[in-house]
CSV table of C-alpha atoms in Angstrom, one decimal:
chain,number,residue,atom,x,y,z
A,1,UNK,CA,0.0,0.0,0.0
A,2,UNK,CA,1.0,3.4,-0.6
A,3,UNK,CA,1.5,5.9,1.7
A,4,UNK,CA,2.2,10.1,2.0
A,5,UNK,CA,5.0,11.0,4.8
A,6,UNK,CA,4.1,14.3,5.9
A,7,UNK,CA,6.7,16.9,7.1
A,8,UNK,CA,6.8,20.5,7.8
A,9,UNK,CA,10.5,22.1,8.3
A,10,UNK,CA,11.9,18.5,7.9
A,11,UNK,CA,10.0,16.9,10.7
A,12,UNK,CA,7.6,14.3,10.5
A,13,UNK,CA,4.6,14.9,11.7
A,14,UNK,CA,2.5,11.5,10.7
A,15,UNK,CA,2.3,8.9,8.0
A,16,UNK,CA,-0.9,8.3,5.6
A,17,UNK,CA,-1.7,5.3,3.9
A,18,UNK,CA,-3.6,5.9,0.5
A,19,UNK,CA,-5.9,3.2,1.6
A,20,UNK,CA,-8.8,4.1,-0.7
A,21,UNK,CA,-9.9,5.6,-3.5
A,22,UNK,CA,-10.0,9.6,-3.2
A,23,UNK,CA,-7.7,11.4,-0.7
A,24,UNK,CA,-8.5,15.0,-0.3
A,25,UNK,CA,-5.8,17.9,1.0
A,26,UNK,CA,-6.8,20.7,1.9
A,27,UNK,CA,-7.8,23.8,5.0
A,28,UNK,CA,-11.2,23.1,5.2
A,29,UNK,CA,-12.0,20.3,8.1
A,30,UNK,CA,-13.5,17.7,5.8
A,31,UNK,CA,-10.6,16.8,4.4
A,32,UNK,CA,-8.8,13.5,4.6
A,33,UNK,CA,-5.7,15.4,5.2
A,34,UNK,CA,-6.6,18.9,7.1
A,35,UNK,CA,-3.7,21.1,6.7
A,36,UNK,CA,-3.5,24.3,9.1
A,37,UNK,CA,-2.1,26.6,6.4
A,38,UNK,CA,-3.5,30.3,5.4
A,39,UNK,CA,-1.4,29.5,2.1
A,40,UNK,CA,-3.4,26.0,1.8
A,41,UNK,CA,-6.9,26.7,-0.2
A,42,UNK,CA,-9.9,24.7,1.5
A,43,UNK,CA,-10.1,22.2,-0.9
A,44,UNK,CA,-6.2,22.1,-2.3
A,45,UNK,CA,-5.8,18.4,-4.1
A,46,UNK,CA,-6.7,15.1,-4.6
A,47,UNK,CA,-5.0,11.9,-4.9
A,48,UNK,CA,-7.0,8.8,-6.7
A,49,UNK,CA,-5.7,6.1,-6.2
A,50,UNK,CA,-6.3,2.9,-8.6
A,51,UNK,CA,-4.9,-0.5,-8.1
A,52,UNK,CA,-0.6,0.3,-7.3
A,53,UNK,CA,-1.0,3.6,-9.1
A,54,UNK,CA,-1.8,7.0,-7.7
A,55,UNK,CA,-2.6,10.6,-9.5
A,56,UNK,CA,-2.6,14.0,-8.1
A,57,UNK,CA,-4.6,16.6,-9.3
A,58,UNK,CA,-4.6,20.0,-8.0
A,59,UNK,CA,-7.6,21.5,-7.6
A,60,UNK,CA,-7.7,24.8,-8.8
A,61,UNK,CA,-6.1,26.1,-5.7
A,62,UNK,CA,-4.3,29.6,-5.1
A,63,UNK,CA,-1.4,28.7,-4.7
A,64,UNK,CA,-0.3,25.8,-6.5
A,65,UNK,CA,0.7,22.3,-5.3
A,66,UNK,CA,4.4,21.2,-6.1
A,67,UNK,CA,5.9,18.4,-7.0
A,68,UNK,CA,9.8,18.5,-6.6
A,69,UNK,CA,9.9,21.7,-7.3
A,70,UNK,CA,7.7,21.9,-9.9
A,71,UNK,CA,4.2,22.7,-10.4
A,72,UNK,CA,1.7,20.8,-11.4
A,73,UNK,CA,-1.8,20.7,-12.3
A,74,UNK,CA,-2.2,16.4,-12.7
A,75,UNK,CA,0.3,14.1,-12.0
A,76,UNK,CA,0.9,10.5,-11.8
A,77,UNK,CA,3.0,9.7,-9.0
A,78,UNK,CA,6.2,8.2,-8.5
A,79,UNK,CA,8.3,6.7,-5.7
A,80,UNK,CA,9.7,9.4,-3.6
A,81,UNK,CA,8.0,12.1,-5.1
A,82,UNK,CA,8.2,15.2,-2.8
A,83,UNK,CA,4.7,17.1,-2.4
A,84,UNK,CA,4.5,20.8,-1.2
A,85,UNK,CA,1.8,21.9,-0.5
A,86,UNK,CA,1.8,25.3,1.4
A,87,UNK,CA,4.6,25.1,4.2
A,88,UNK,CA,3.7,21.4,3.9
A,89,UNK,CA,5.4,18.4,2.4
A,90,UNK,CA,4.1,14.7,1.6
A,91,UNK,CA,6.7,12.1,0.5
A,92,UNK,CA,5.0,9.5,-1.6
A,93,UNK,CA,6.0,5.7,-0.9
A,94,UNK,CA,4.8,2.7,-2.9
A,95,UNK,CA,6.4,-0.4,-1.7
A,96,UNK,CA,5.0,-1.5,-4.8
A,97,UNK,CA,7.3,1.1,-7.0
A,98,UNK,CA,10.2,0.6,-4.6
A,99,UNK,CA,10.0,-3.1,-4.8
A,100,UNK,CA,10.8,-2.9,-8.6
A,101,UNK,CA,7.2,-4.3,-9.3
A,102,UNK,CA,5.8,-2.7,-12.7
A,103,UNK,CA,3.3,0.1,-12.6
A,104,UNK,CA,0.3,1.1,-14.7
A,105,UNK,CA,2.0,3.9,-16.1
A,106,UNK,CA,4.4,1.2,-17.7
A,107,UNK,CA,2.8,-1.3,-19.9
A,108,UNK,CA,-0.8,-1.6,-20.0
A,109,UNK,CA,-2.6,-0.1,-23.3
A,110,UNK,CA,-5.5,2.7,-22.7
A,111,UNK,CA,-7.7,4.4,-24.8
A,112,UNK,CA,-7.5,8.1,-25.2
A,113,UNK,CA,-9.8,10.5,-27.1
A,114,UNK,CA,-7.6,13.3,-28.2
A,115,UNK,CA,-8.7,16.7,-29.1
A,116,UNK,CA,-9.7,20.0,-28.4
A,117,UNK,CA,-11.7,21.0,-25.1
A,118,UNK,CA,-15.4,21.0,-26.4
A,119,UNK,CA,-16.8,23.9,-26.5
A,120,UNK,CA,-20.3,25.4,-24.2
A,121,UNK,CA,-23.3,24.9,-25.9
A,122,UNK,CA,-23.8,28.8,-26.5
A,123,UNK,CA,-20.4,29.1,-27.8
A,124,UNK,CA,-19.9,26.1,-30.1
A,125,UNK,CA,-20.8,26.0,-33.8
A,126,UNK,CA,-22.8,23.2,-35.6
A,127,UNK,CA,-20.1,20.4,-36.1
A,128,UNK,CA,-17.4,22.2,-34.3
A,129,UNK,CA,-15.4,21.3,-31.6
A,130,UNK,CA,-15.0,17.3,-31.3
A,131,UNK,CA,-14.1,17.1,-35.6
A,132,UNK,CA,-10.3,15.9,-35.1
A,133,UNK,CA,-11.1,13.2,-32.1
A,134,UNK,CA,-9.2,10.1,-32.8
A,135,UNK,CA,-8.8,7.0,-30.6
A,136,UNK,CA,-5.1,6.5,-30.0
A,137,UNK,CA,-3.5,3.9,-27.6
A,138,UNK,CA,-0.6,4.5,-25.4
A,139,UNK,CA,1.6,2.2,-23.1
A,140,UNK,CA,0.2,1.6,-20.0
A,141,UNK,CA,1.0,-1.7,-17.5
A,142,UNK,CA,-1.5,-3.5,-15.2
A,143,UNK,CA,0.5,-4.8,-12.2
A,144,UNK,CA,-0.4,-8.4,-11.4
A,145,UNK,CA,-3.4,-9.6,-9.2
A,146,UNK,CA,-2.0,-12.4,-7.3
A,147,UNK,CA,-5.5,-13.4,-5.4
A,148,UNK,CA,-8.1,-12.6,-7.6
A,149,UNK,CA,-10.0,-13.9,-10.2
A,150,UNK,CA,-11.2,-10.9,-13.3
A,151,UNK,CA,-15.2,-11.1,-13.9
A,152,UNK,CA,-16.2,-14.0,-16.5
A,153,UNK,CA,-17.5,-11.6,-19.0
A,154,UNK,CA,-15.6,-9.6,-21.1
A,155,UNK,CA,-16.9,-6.1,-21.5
A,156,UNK,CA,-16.2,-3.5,-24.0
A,157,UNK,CA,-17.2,-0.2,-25.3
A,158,UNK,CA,-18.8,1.9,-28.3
A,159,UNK,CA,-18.6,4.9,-29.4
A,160,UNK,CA,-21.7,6.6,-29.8
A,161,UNK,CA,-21.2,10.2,-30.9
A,162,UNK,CA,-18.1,12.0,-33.1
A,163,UNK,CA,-16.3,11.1,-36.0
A,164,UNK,CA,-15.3,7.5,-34.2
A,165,UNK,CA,-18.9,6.4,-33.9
A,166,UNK,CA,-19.2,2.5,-33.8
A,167,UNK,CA,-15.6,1.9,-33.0
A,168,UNK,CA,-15.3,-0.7,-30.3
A,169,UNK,CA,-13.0,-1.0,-27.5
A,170,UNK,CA,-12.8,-4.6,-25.3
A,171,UNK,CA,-12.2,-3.7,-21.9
A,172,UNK,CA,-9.3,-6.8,-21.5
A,173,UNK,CA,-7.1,-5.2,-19.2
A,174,UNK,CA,-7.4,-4.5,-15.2
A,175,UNK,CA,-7.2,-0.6,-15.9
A,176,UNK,CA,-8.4,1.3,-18.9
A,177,UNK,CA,-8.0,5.2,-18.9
A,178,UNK,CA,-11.0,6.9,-21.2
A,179,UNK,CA,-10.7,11.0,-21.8
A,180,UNK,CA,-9.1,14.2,-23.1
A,181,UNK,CA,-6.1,15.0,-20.7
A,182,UNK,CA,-6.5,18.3,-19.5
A,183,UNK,CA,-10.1,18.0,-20.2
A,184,UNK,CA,-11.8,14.9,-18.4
A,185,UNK,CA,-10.5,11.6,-17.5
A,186,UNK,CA,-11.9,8.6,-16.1
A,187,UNK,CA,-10.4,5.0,-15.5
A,188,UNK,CA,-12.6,1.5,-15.8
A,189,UNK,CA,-11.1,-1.1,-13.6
A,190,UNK,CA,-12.1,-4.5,-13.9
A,191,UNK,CA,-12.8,-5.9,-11.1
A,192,UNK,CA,-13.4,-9.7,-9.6
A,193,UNK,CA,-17.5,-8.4,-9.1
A,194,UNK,CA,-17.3,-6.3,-12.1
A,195,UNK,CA,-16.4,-3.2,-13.7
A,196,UNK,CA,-16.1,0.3,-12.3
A,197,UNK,CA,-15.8,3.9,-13.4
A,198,UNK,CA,-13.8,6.1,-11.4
A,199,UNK,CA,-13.4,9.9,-12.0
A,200,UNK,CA,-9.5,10.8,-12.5
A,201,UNK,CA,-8.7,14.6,-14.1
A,202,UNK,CA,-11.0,17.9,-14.6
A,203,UNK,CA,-13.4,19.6,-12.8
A,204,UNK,CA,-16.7,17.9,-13.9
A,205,UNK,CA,-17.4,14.4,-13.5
A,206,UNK,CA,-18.3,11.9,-16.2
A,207,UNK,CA,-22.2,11.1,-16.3
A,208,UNK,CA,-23.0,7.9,-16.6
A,209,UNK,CA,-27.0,7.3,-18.1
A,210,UNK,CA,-28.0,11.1,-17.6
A,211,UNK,CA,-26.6,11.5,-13.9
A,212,UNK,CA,-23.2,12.5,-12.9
A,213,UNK,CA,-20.7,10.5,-11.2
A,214,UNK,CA,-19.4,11.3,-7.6
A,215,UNK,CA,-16.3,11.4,-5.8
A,216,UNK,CA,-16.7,7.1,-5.9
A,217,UNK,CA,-16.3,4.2,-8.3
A,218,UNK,CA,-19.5,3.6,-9.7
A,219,UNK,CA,-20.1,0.0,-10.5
A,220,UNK,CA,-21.2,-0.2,-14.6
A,221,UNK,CA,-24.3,-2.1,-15.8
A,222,UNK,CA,-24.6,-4.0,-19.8
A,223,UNK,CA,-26.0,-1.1,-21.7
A,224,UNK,CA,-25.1,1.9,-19.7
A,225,UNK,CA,-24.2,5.2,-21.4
A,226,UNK,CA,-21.2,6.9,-21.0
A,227,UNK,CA,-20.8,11.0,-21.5
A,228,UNK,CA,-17.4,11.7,-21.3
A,229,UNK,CA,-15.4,14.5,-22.6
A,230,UNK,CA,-18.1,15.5,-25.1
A,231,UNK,CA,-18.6,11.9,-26.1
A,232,UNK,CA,-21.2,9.2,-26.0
A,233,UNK,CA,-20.1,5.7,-25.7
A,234,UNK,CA,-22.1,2.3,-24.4
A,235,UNK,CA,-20.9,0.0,-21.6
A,236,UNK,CA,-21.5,-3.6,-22.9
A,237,UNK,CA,-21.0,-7.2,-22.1
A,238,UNK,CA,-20.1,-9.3,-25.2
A,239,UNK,CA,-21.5,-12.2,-25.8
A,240,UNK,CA,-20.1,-15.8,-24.7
């Protein structure tokens, strides 16, 4: 399990395990992590954490979050990986990463929708916006799952809207990342009881049949609809 080491002036004050999902950082007192900063915005970050692999995403804050040194408005985290937040900073440990054992952000193939941030419905022209979207796969790696077993059924998903409509995506791997960086991303991790949608980057979540998404994986159904990133796509399970 992962876990942030947090320090102010080189002292360490406690240790956090990432032990699920979402892990906010921020002033405000419903944080996970509550940091006693006037420099620290009420809701400063997140960290999402799927599987062995963890992302940051600031949160629009005042002040920035760094990450050695530098910073950042996403980020996929890696071992040792210094956070500042404020006077504040979080050392990131994965005894997964430190162990040698490969990370998502190594192998795996994901889907990515690339193109230009869609535009609001009062500003965009007929057509415009989504014309250049184009499915592109880059390398990703899905660490091992020793205990177990993936669900029986193999889902995939089609695109329903935009120049891709009817391409088809199987959903073969334990982590498959769906979006527009900068714009929206989401992750569907299959799971021993199923498949789930988790939201990862921007600042509105994907909807999922007409409603949005929270803060939690949402467990997918055969035949639910997608809206992410300007684009409609179906969750399915393919036939045996």
């Amino acid at each position: 399990m992962a876990k942030l080491i947090m320090s102010l002036d080189n002292a360490v004050i406690r240790e956090v395990p990432l032990d699920k999902e979402r892990v906010t950082i921020g002033r405000k007192s419903h944080n996970d992590i509550q940091v006693d900063n006037l420099a620290v915005s009420g809701e400063h970050a997140v960290i999402v954490t799927i599987l062995n692999d963890s992302f940051l995403e600031d949160l629009g804050s005042t002040n920035g979050t760094l990450i050695n040194g530098n910073a950042v408005k996403k980020h996929i985290l890696q071992n040792n990986d210094t956070i500042e937040v404020g006077k504040y900073k979080f050392k990131y440990v994965s005894e997964q990463l430190a162990a040698g054992k490969p990370s998502v952000a190594d192998f795996e193939k994901t889907m990515i929708l690339r193109g230009p941030m869609p535009r609001t419905a009062d500003a965009a022209a007929p057509g415009a916006g989504l014309a250049d979207t184009q499915i592109s796969e880059a390398p990703v790696v899905v660490p091992p799952v020793a205990v177990s077993k993936p669900p029986e059924k193999i889902a995939a998903v089609q695109i329903l809207t935009g120049p891709n409509a009817g391409k088809e995506l199987e959903l073969t791997k334990n982590l498959t990342t769906l979006g527009k960086p900068g714009v929206q991303v989401a992750v569907i991790t299959r799971r021993p009881h199923g498949y789930f949608i988790t939201h990862v980057e921007g600042a509105n979540f994907p909807i999922v049949n007409g409603k949005a998404l929270d803060a939690q994986a949402r467990q997918l159904n055969d035949h639910d609809v997608v809206e992410l990133a300007g684009i409609k796509m179906e969750f399915f399970f393919k036939s045996n």
